[in-house]
Short mmCIF file of C-alpha atoms and ligand atoms in Angstrom, two decimals:
data_model
loop_
_atom_site.label_atom_id
_atom_site.label_comp_id
_atom_site.label_asym_id
_atom_site.label_seq_id
_atom_site.Cartn_x
_atom_site.Cartn_y
_atom_site.Cartn_z
CA MET A 1 12.97 -10.93 17.62
CA ASN A 2 10.97 -9.03 20.14
CA ILE A 3 7.53 -7.54 20.15
CA ILE A 4 8.00 -3.89 21.02
CA LYS A 5 4.47 -2.77 21.25
CA THR A 6 1.10 -4.35 20.91
CA ALA A 7 -1.84 -2.00 20.81
CA SER A 8 -5.08 -2.89 22.47
CA PHE A 9 -6.92 -5.75 20.86
CA ALA A 10 -10.36 -4.68 21.95
CA PHE A 11 -13.29 -6.82 20.89
CA PHE A 12 -14.56 -4.09 18.59
CA THR A 13 -17.84 -5.67 17.63
CA LEU A 14 -19.25 -5.44 21.12
CA VAL A 15 -20.20 -1.90 20.32
CA PHE A 16 -22.61 -3.07 17.65
CA PHE A 17 -24.53 -5.05 20.23
CA SER A 18 -24.69 -2.31 22.81
CA CYS A 19 -24.57 1.12 21.28
CA LYS A 20 -26.09 2.72 24.36
CA LYS A 21 -23.56 1.24 26.76
CA SER A 22 -20.92 3.78 27.58
CA ASN A 23 -17.54 2.60 26.43
CA LEU A 24 -14.57 4.90 26.77
CA ASN A 25 -12.89 3.40 23.76
CA ASN A 26 -15.71 4.09 21.38
CA GLY A 27 -17.75 7.08 20.47
CA SER A 28 -20.54 8.13 18.21
CA GLY A 29 -20.88 11.04 15.89
CA SER A 30 -22.78 12.23 12.91
CA GLY A 31 -21.72 11.13 9.49
CA THR A 32 -23.09 11.58 6.04
CA THR A 33 -23.57 8.62 3.78
CA GLY A 34 -23.26 8.70 0.03
CA GLY A 35 -26.99 9.13 -0.32
CA GLY A 36 -26.79 12.39 1.59
CA THR A 37 -28.74 11.17 4.60
CA THR A 38 -27.36 11.88 8.04
CA THR A 39 -26.73 8.79 10.11
CA THR A 40 -25.13 8.04 13.42
CA THR A 41 -21.84 6.26 13.05
CA THR A 42 -20.49 3.99 15.73
CA TYR A 43 -16.73 4.05 15.58
CA ASN A 44 -14.30 1.28 16.40
CA ASP A 45 -10.79 1.88 17.70
CA LEU A 46 -8.23 1.79 14.92
CA TRP A 47 -6.21 -1.39 15.17
CA ILE A 48 -2.49 -0.61 15.27
CA PRO A 49 -0.49 -3.61 14.02
CA PRO A 50 2.08 -4.87 16.55
CA THR A 51 5.70 -4.36 15.55
CA VAL A 52 8.54 -6.82 15.13
CA SER A 53 12.09 -5.48 15.06
CA GLY A 54 15.65 -6.75 15.11
CA THR A 55 17.37 -8.64 12.33
CA THR A 56 15.43 -11.92 12.40
CA PHE A 57 11.78 -11.80 11.43
CA ASN A 58 9.58 -14.86 11.86
CA LEU A 59 6.35 -14.65 9.94
CA THR A 60 3.66 -17.31 9.83
CA LEU A 61 0.82 -16.96 7.37
CA GLY A 62 -2.23 -18.87 8.49
CA LYS A 63 -5.98 -19.14 8.50
CA THR A 64 -7.57 -16.95 11.14
CA THR A 65 -10.90 -15.29 11.89
CA LYS A 66 -12.04 -11.80 12.69
CA GLN A 67 -15.35 -10.55 14.09
CA PHE A 68 -15.89 -7.83 11.47
CA LYS A 69 -19.67 -7.70 11.72
CA THR A 70 -22.50 -8.72 14.02
CA GLY A 71 -23.35 -12.36 13.54
CA ALA A 72 -21.07 -14.88 11.91
CA ILE A 73 -17.33 -14.50 12.40
CA THR A 74 -15.35 -13.98 9.19
CA ASN A 75 -12.68 -16.38 7.95
CA THR A 76 -9.46 -14.52 7.18
CA TYR A 77 -5.77 -14.99 6.48
CA SER A 78 -3.18 -13.11 8.48
CA PHE A 79 0.46 -13.17 9.48
CA ASN A 80 1.30 -14.13 13.06
CA GLY A 81 -2.28 -14.57 14.17
CA THR A 82 -3.20 -10.91 13.82
CA ASN A 83 -6.69 -11.83 12.48
CA PHE A 84 -6.42 -9.70 9.34
CA TRP A 85 -3.17 -8.27 7.85
CA GLY A 86 0.08 -8.72 9.81
CA PRO A 87 2.70 -7.17 12.10
CA THR A 88 4.71 -4.11 11.08
CA LEU A 89 8.35 -5.07 10.53
CA ILE A 90 10.87 -2.45 11.60
CA MET A 91 14.23 -2.70 9.86
CA ASN A 92 17.37 -0.58 9.82
CA LYS A 93 19.07 0.37 6.58
CA GLY A 94 22.38 -1.48 6.36
CA ASP A 95 21.29 -4.43 8.48
CA ASN A 96 21.55 -7.97 7.18
CA VAL A 97 18.17 -9.45 7.89
CA GLN A 98 16.89 -13.01 7.99
CA LEU A 99 13.23 -13.68 7.30
CA ASN A 100 11.56 -17.00 8.04
CA VAL A 101 8.18 -17.19 6.36
CA THR A 102 6.10 -20.23 7.24
CA ASN A 103 3.08 -21.03 5.10
CA ASN A 104 0.34 -22.60 7.19
CA LEU A 105 -2.26 -22.26 4.45
CA THR A 106 -3.36 -25.25 2.41
CA ASP A 107 -2.45 -23.25 -0.76
CA GLN A 108 0.97 -22.46 -2.10
CA THR A 109 1.84 -18.79 -1.67
CA THR A 110 4.75 -16.34 -1.85
CA THR A 111 5.69 -13.27 0.21
CA HIS A 112 7.07 -10.25 -1.62
CA TRP A 113 8.98 -7.33 -0.05
CA HIS A 114 7.40 -4.48 -1.98
CA GLY A 115 9.78 -1.63 -2.80
CA PHE A 116 12.95 -3.41 -1.70
CA HIS A 117 16.18 -3.36 -3.69
CA ILE A 118 17.21 -6.99 -3.16
CA PRO A 119 18.36 -9.99 -5.23
CA ALA A 120 15.65 -11.43 -7.50
CA ASN A 121 15.66 -14.80 -5.74
CA MET A 122 14.96 -13.10 -2.38
CA ASP A 123 12.23 -10.85 -3.78
CA GLY A 124 9.28 -13.14 -3.04
CA GLY A 125 7.68 -12.73 -6.44
CA PRO A 126 5.76 -15.51 -8.22
CA HIS A 127 8.90 -17.71 -8.51
CA GLN A 128 9.75 -18.03 -4.80
CA ILE A 129 6.91 -20.42 -4.04
CA ILE A 130 6.33 -21.49 -0.43
CA ASP A 131 4.60 -24.87 -0.28
CA PRO A 132 2.02 -25.47 2.46
CA GLY A 133 3.69 -26.47 5.72
CA THR A 134 7.12 -25.21 4.70
CA THR A 135 9.28 -22.21 5.62
CA TRP A 136 11.00 -19.92 3.12
CA LYS A 137 14.17 -18.32 4.49
CA PRO A 138 15.37 -15.34 2.46
CA SER A 139 18.14 -13.13 3.78
CA PHE A 140 19.42 -9.86 2.40
CA LYS A 141 20.95 -6.53 3.24
CA VAL A 142 18.47 -3.68 3.71
CA MET A 143 19.58 -1.10 1.12
CA ASN A 144 16.53 1.17 0.85
CA ASN A 145 16.12 4.58 2.42
CA ALA A 146 14.03 5.14 5.51
CA GLY A 147 10.42 4.93 4.48
CA THR A 148 7.22 2.90 4.38
CA TYR A 149 7.25 -0.37 2.46
CA TRP A 150 5.10 -3.49 2.64
CA TYR A 151 4.94 -7.25 2.21
CA HIS A 152 2.20 -9.26 0.58
CA PRO A 153 1.44 -12.53 -1.26
CA HIS A 154 2.41 -12.69 -4.93
CA LEU A 155 1.63 -16.17 -6.22
CA HIS A 156 0.50 -15.82 -9.82
CA GLU A 157 -3.29 -16.12 -10.12
CA LYS A 158 -3.66 -16.25 -6.31
CA THR A 159 -2.48 -12.77 -5.33
CA TYR A 160 -6.00 -11.32 -5.38
CA GLU A 161 -7.48 -14.08 -3.22
CA HIS A 162 -4.66 -14.16 -0.66
CA LEU A 163 -4.64 -10.37 -0.32
CA ALA A 164 -8.42 -10.20 -0.18
CA MET A 165 -8.42 -12.70 2.67
CA GLY A 166 -6.20 -10.30 4.60
CA ALA A 167 -2.55 -11.35 4.13
CA GLY A 168 -0.10 -8.45 4.17
CA GLY A 169 1.88 -6.14 6.40
CA LEU A 170 3.86 -2.92 6.56
CA ILE A 171 7.62 -2.54 6.74
CA ILE A 172 9.17 0.60 8.19
CA ILE A 173 12.82 1.18 7.32
CA LYS A 174 14.81 3.50 9.53
CA ASP A 175 18.11 5.20 8.74
CA PRO A 176 20.38 7.80 10.36
CA ALA A 177 19.45 10.60 7.94
CA GLU A 178 15.76 10.30 8.79
CA ALA A 179 16.55 9.83 12.48
CA ALA A 180 18.40 13.16 12.54
CA LEU A 181 15.26 15.09 11.56
CA ALA A 182 12.66 16.45 13.98
CA LEU A 183 9.83 14.22 12.71
CA PRO A 184 7.11 12.38 14.60
CA ARG A 185 8.31 8.79 15.01
CA THR A 186 6.64 7.24 18.04
CA TYR A 187 4.77 4.35 16.45
CA GLY A 188 1.09 4.28 17.32
CA VAL A 189 1.30 7.65 19.14
CA ASP A 190 2.29 10.38 16.67
CA ASP A 191 3.47 8.08 13.84
CA ILE A 192 0.44 6.12 12.69
CA PRO A 193 0.18 3.33 10.11
CA VAL A 194 -2.90 3.83 7.91
CA VAL A 195 -3.58 0.92 5.58
CA LEU A 196 -6.54 1.55 3.29
CA THR A 197 -8.66 -1.17 1.74
CA SER A 198 -12.29 -2.25 1.41
CA ARG A 199 -14.17 -5.52 1.23
CA ARG A 200 -17.51 -6.91 0.22
CA PHE A 201 -19.13 -9.47 2.51
CA THR A 202 -21.54 -12.26 1.69
CA ALA A 203 -24.81 -12.63 3.62
CA ASN A 204 -22.90 -15.03 5.93
CA ASN A 205 -20.16 -12.45 6.58
CA ALA A 206 -17.59 -14.26 4.42
CA ILE A 207 -15.13 -12.10 2.47
CA ASP A 208 -16.50 -12.03 -1.08
CA PHE A 209 -13.68 -11.83 -3.62
CA THR A 210 -15.62 -13.18 -6.58
CA SER A 211 -18.62 -10.92 -7.18
CA GLY A 212 -16.74 -7.67 -7.79
CA VAL A 213 -13.39 -5.94 -7.47
CA TYR A 214 -14.46 -3.12 -5.16
CA GLY A 215 -15.45 -3.60 -1.54
CA ASP A 216 -18.62 -2.12 -0.06
CA VAL A 217 -17.14 -1.50 3.38
CA GLN A 218 -14.08 0.68 4.04
CA MET A 219 -11.45 -0.79 6.34
CA THR A 220 -8.54 1.14 7.76
CA ASN A 221 -5.97 -1.20 9.29
CA GLY A 222 -8.70 -3.80 8.97
CA THR A 223 -11.00 -1.71 11.19
CA ILE A 224 -14.47 -0.76 9.94
CA ASN A 225 -15.53 2.82 10.90
CA ALA A 226 -12.10 3.42 12.39
CA GLN A 227 -11.45 6.06 15.00
CA VAL A 228 -8.20 7.13 16.63
CA THR A 229 -7.21 9.69 19.25
CA LEU A 230 -4.14 11.66 18.19
CA PRO A 231 -2.13 14.20 20.18
CA LYS A 232 -2.55 17.95 19.77
CA GLN A 233 0.59 18.51 17.66
CA PHE A 234 1.97 17.51 14.26
CA VAL A 235 1.34 13.85 13.57
CA ARG A 236 2.67 11.63 10.80
CA LEU A 237 0.46 9.20 8.92
CA ARG A 238 2.09 6.44 6.87
CA ILE A 239 -0.65 5.77 4.35
CA LEU A 240 -0.65 2.68 2.15
CA ASN A 241 -3.22 1.98 -0.53
CA GLY A 242 -3.51 -1.75 0.12
CA GLU A 243 -6.60 -2.15 -2.04
CA ILE A 244 -7.43 -4.63 -4.76
CA GLU A 245 -8.27 -1.91 -7.30
CA ARG A 246 -9.74 1.24 -5.71
CA GLY A 247 -7.87 4.56 -5.71
CA TYR A 248 -8.25 7.14 -2.93
CA ASN A 249 -8.34 10.91 -3.34
CA ILE A 250 -7.33 11.73 0.23
CA GLY A 251 -7.97 14.86 2.26
CA PHE A 252 -9.32 16.14 5.56
CA SER A 253 -12.96 17.01 6.23
CA ASP A 254 -12.21 20.69 6.90
CA ASN A 255 -9.94 20.88 3.84
CA ARG A 256 -6.98 21.78 6.04
CA PRO A 257 -3.62 21.68 4.29
CA PHE A 258 -1.21 18.88 5.10
CA TYR A 259 2.33 18.04 4.07
CA VAL A 260 3.53 15.13 2.00
CA ILE A 261 6.97 14.26 3.39
CA GLY A 262 7.59 10.87 1.77
CA ASN A 263 6.79 8.78 -1.30
CA ASP A 264 7.21 5.05 -1.93
CA GLY A 265 11.02 5.11 -1.62
CA GLY A 266 11.50 7.51 1.28
CA LEU A 267 11.59 11.21 2.14
CA LEU A 268 11.07 13.99 -0.39
CA ASN A 269 13.72 16.69 -0.48
CA THR A 270 11.24 19.21 0.89
CA PRO A 271 7.69 18.83 2.24
CA VAL A 272 4.91 19.49 -0.25
CA GLU A 273 1.81 21.28 1.02
CA VAL A 274 -1.47 19.93 -0.38
CA THR A 275 -5.14 19.55 0.46
CA ARG A 276 -5.61 16.37 -1.59
CA VAL A 277 -3.40 13.44 -2.54
CA LYS A 278 -4.38 10.73 -4.98
CA LEU A 279 -3.04 7.38 -3.80
CA MET A 280 -3.38 4.35 -6.07
CA VAL A 281 -2.99 0.67 -5.26
CA GLY A 282 0.49 -0.12 -3.96
CA GLU A 283 1.53 3.51 -3.44
CA ARG A 284 2.52 4.96 -0.07
CA ALA A 285 2.46 8.56 1.12
CA GLU A 286 3.89 9.74 4.40
CA ILE A 287 2.09 12.89 5.45
CA MET A 288 2.25 15.30 8.38
CA VAL A 289 -0.79 17.18 9.59
CA ASP A 290 -1.03 19.85 12.26
CA LEU A 291 -3.45 19.11 15.09
CA GLY A 292 -1.77 21.71 17.32
CA LYS A 293 -4.44 24.35 16.75
CA ASP A 294 -7.34 21.95 17.36
CA ALA A 295 -9.28 21.92 20.59
CA ILE A 296 -8.83 18.90 22.84
CA ASN A 297 -11.73 16.55 22.05
CA GLY A 298 -12.14 18.24 18.67
CA THR A 299 -12.71 15.89 15.77
CA LEU A 300 -11.99 15.72 12.08
CA ASP A 301 -12.08 13.02 9.43
CA LEU A 302 -9.52 11.73 7.01
CA LYS A 303 -11.66 11.14 3.94
CA ALA A 304 -11.67 9.76 0.42
CA TYR A 305 -13.01 12.46 -1.90
CA ASN A 306 -13.87 9.94 -4.57
CA ALA A 307 -17.07 11.56 -5.86
CA ALA A 308 -17.07 12.80 -9.45
CA GLN A 309 -13.67 11.46 -10.49
CA GLN A 310 -13.00 11.14 -14.21
CA PHE A 311 -13.70 7.80 -15.82
CA GLY A 312 -10.64 5.60 -15.43
CA PHE A 313 -10.17 6.52 -11.76
CA PRO A 314 -10.61 3.16 -10.05
CA GLY A 315 -13.67 3.34 -7.85
CA GLY A 316 -15.13 6.30 -9.72
CA GLU A 317 -17.57 4.10 -11.58
CA PRO A 318 -21.16 5.04 -10.83
CA GLN A 319 -22.59 1.56 -10.22
CA THR A 320 -23.40 0.52 -6.66
CA GLY A 321 -23.17 -3.23 -7.27
CA GLY A 322 -21.89 -5.93 -9.58
CA GLN A 323 -18.43 -6.56 -11.03
CA PHE A 324 -17.32 -2.90 -11.17
CA GLY A 325 -19.74 -1.34 -8.74
CA SER A 326 -19.75 -0.90 -4.98
CA LEU A 327 -21.47 1.09 -2.27
CA LEU A 328 -18.29 3.20 -1.96
CA ASN A 329 -17.98 4.02 -5.64
CA ASN A 330 -18.14 7.60 -6.80
CA ILE A 331 -18.85 9.06 -3.34
CA ASP A 332 -16.90 10.77 -0.57
CA PHE A 333 -16.46 8.54 2.47
CA ASN A 334 -14.61 8.39 5.77
CA LEU A 335 -11.24 6.67 6.14
CA LEU A 336 -10.41 7.60 9.73
CA HIS A 337 -12.27 9.57 12.39
CA ILE A 338 -9.71 11.55 14.37
CA LYS A 339 -10.24 12.80 17.89
CA VAL A 340 -7.71 15.25 19.26
CA GLY A 341 -6.21 14.42 22.63
CA ALA A 342 -3.55 15.95 24.86
CA ALA A 343 -0.13 16.70 23.41
CA THR A 344 2.73 14.37 24.25
CA ALA A 345 5.64 15.48 26.49
CA THR A 346 7.90 16.23 23.52
CA PRO A 347 5.64 17.17 20.63
CA ILE A 348 6.75 17.99 17.10
CA ASN A 349 5.32 21.43 16.38
CA ALA A 350 6.68 22.16 12.92
CA VAL A 351 7.45 20.53 9.61
CA PRO A 352 11.17 20.61 8.82
CA SER A 353 11.82 22.87 5.82
CA ALA A 354 14.32 20.41 4.35
CA LEU A 355 14.07 16.63 4.55
CA ALA A 356 16.57 14.94 2.25
CA ASN A 357 19.21 15.48 -0.42
CA ASN A 358 18.03 13.08 -3.07
CA VAL A 359 19.79 13.56 -6.39
CA TYR A 360 17.37 12.34 -9.04
CA TRP A 361 18.15 11.04 -12.47
CA THR A 362 16.91 12.96 -15.45
CA ALA A 363 15.94 11.74 -18.91
CA ALA A 364 19.41 12.82 -20.05
CA ASP A 365 21.00 10.22 -17.74
CA ALA A 366 19.25 7.37 -19.53
CA THR A 367 21.33 5.33 -21.95
CA ASN A 368 18.52 2.98 -22.97
CA SER A 369 14.79 3.47 -23.53
CA ARG A 370 11.83 1.12 -23.58
CA THR A 371 8.14 1.58 -24.20
CA ILE A 372 5.55 -0.57 -22.47
CA ASN A 373 2.06 -0.47 -23.93
CA ILE A 374 -1.02 -1.24 -21.89
CA THR A 375 -3.14 -3.52 -24.05
CA GLY A 376 -6.08 -5.95 -23.88
CA GLY A 377 -9.10 -5.61 -21.66
CA GLN A 378 -11.64 -5.91 -24.46
CA GLY A 379 -14.51 -8.32 -23.95
CA PRO A 380 -13.24 -11.51 -22.34
CA ASN A 381 -9.57 -10.59 -22.88
CA PRO A 382 -7.54 -9.66 -19.82
CA PHE A 383 -5.48 -6.48 -19.60
CA THR A 384 -1.91 -7.15 -20.73
CA PHE A 385 1.37 -5.41 -21.53
CA ASP A 386 2.38 -5.35 -25.19
CA ASN A 387 -0.34 -7.91 -25.99
CA ASN A 388 1.38 -10.62 -23.94
CA VAL A 389 -0.42 -12.42 -21.15
CA TYR A 390 2.07 -13.08 -18.31
CA GLY A 391 4.33 -16.03 -19.03
CA PHE A 392 6.13 -17.70 -16.12
CA THR A 393 9.13 -18.65 -18.26
CA ARG A 394 9.12 -15.79 -20.78
CA MET A 395 11.56 -12.94 -20.13
CA ASP A 396 9.96 -9.79 -21.50
CA GLN A 397 12.85 -7.38 -20.92
CA THR A 398 16.58 -7.85 -20.43
CA ILE A 399 18.47 -5.01 -18.80
CA LYS A 400 22.22 -4.57 -18.50
CA LEU A 401 23.51 -4.16 -14.97
CA ASN A 402 24.49 -0.59 -14.08
CA THR A 403 22.43 1.11 -16.75
CA THR A 404 20.04 3.99 -16.35
CA GLU A 405 16.89 3.46 -18.37
CA LYS A 406 13.93 5.51 -19.44
CA TRP A 407 10.61 3.66 -19.51
CA THR A 408 7.53 5.09 -21.16
CA ILE A 409 4.27 3.46 -20.10
CA VAL A 410 1.58 4.16 -22.66
CA ASN A 411 -2.10 3.83 -21.80
CA ASN A 412 -4.47 4.52 -24.68
CA ASN A 413 -6.75 1.80 -23.50
CA ILE A 414 -10.05 1.74 -21.57
CA PHE A 415 -9.04 2.39 -17.94
CA GLY A 416 -6.34 3.65 -15.57
CA HIS A 417 -3.76 1.29 -13.98
CA SER A 418 -1.26 1.33 -11.13
CA PHE A 419 2.12 0.39 -12.65
CA HIS A 420 4.70 -1.17 -10.30
CA VAL A 421 8.29 -2.26 -10.90
CA HIS A 422 10.25 -4.58 -8.58
CA ASP A 423 13.93 -4.13 -7.63
CA ILE A 424 14.27 -0.38 -8.19
CA GLN A 425 12.90 3.01 -7.22
CA PHE A 426 12.28 5.32 -10.16
CA LYS A 427 11.77 9.03 -10.73
CA ILE A 428 8.69 10.21 -12.62
CA ILE A 429 10.04 12.44 -15.40
CA SER A 430 6.87 13.45 -17.19
CA ARG A 431 3.23 12.78 -17.80
CA SER A 432 1.70 13.41 -21.22
CA SER A 433 -0.95 15.45 -19.40
CA GLY A 434 1.88 17.81 -18.52
CA ALA A 435 1.45 17.57 -14.80
CA VAL A 436 3.72 15.60 -12.47
CA ALA A 437 2.33 16.58 -9.10
CA PRO A 438 5.01 17.90 -6.71
CA TYR A 439 3.71 15.40 -4.14
CA GLU A 440 4.86 12.53 -6.38
CA SER A 441 8.29 14.04 -7.01
CA GLY A 442 10.23 11.60 -4.80
CA TRP A 443 11.43 8.03 -5.27
CA LYS A 444 8.61 5.85 -6.53
CA ASP A 445 8.09 2.16 -7.24
CA THR A 446 4.43 2.48 -8.26
CA VAL A 447 2.81 5.09 -10.47
CA PHE A 448 -0.73 5.71 -11.65
CA VAL A 449 -1.09 5.70 -15.43
CA PRO A 450 -4.46 7.32 -16.11
CA LEU A 451 -6.54 6.48 -19.14
CA GLY A 452 -5.25 8.30 -22.21
CA GLN A 453 -1.86 9.17 -20.71
CA SER A 454 1.70 8.08 -20.99
CA VAL A 455 4.11 8.36 -18.11
CA VAL A 456 7.90 8.49 -18.41
CA VAL A 457 10.06 7.22 -15.55
CA VAL A 458 13.82 6.88 -15.18
CA ALA A 459 15.50 4.18 -13.10
CA ARG A 460 18.95 2.76 -12.57
CA PHE A 461 19.45 -1.01 -12.38
CA ASP A 462 22.32 -1.70 -10.00
CA ASP A 463 23.68 -4.54 -7.93
CA PHE A 464 21.79 -7.74 -8.65
CA ALA A 465 22.67 -9.33 -11.98
CA ASN A 466 21.17 -12.79 -12.34
CA ALA A 467 20.78 -14.54 -15.69
CA THR A 468 17.90 -16.78 -14.61
CA ASP A 469 15.79 -15.21 -11.83
CA PRO A 470 13.51 -12.42 -13.07
CA PHE A 471 11.97 -9.40 -11.39
CA MET A 472 8.35 -8.42 -12.10
CA TYR A 473 6.63 -5.34 -13.43
CA HIS A 474 2.87 -5.33 -13.27
CA CYS A 475 -0.38 -3.56 -12.71
CA HIS A 476 -0.87 -3.55 -8.93
CA PHE A 477 -4.62 -4.11 -9.24
CA SER A 478 -4.33 -7.73 -8.13
CA ASN A 479 -7.24 -8.79 -10.33
CA HIS A 480 -5.39 -7.37 -13.37
CA GLU A 481 -2.08 -8.86 -12.24
CA ASP A 482 -3.64 -12.30 -11.77
CA GLY A 483 -5.27 -11.94 -15.19
CA GLY A 484 -1.84 -11.62 -16.78
CA MET A 485 -1.03 -7.89 -16.68
CA MET A 486 2.52 -8.67 -15.59
CA GLY A 487 5.88 -8.96 -17.29
CA GLN A 488 9.33 -10.17 -16.23
CA PHE A 489 12.75 -8.61 -16.56
CA LEU A 490 16.24 -9.94 -16.07
CA VAL A 491 19.13 -7.79 -14.94
CA VAL A 492 22.27 -9.26 -16.52
CA GLN A 493 26.02 -8.59 -16.61
CU1 C2O B 1 3.43 -5.06 -4.31
CU2 C2O B 1 4.83 -7.15 -7.44
O1 C2O B 1 4.13 -6.13 -5.85
CU1 CU B 2 6.76 -5.10 -5.54
CU1 CU B 3 -4.58 -2.66 -14.20
#
């Protein structure tokens, strides 16, 4: 294991104490708040998680602190002492990797490798419990395509709390096919991790995960009011929605077009030009944006255009407080302030016209079909699938190894949800609304199921038959998941 690169760990909060003091790493600018008033924003340098690469990955989850705000320091959880979140793991497709995950919390926890095609007992779901003071040592072959994946806690009924406290991290998989393309791939320079979440703080600056599901303060890579300087050329952003429940309708402040080049499970066949991308909890989008025509020292913002979303879009609710309200609800707000700097020595100045040769399954390839209904959510009842609250020992679906299946997720019920399946990557075949956006046409492990829609996906279940250890499918809103909106499936011979 070696640490390749550690970005500057500036003491960001200093700027709050001394806004007038000139500080080359920080800058001010005008911003507009949800209320329409113009304010001066003090930006903090975007934290870039350090990377860990090789074939052995040592992770230690522990209690840490981070100076998020003026005044009291905030108690957090993080991996490897990173204060909030964790290092980015860089893996190569085809490698056999060994992970050693030490739990230094006083709670049990688990660590799940989101998006990975691996044996169920290595998956890090609710069954692979890591007791306090012990180390879990999964090992597996990396089989996924180059892309952006992530790891996070998954202990049933504790996922929300452990995530809210900060535990998580990105995983970047590399492979020769991706490496052969002219894409930005210098981590932290023209290839930038962008992890989106928000938190609410108590009056004492503690992370508040009990008074509501939406945060009041946007954090990008755990940085409040994040700013980054990016080179004058095409840059790649690896965006993860790492929220509890909020969705993001992402775009740039000047409405410039950008290109979606990857989904959850790797590169699209061709780039898709857009001005907005909706990214729901658990989903990843790799995008490229052209800064080559910008002036040096020019600025633009990556923003959430979350104002006036339809009901059922998480975070579109109008309330500003309480269980389903927040100061960021139903408004447009900044995710990342971008300053344009000098180009690098070998810039990428174009988007490749072709990216991959994925051959997707169609509905006609499926030899078995299932329907999963989104249920519950009325009054005190939690959201569920098929009227079943999650059962640790109940197997909800049994799938024969080497079959291609069509799953229809039906949501005629109250609110939208982010549906995630472990073990596999699927292809979205259709939405009852008629529109599968081209930008979600690649391999996916998480899909938004809006209120009043059904979504059909096709997946193939290869490789890991196991008659006792289940994989999970669940809503990725961790409050819903903890409430029981999760089912289990076995893949059997
Ligand atoms: Cu991101 Cu079941 O997990
Ligand atoms: Cu997962
Ligand atoms: Cu949900």
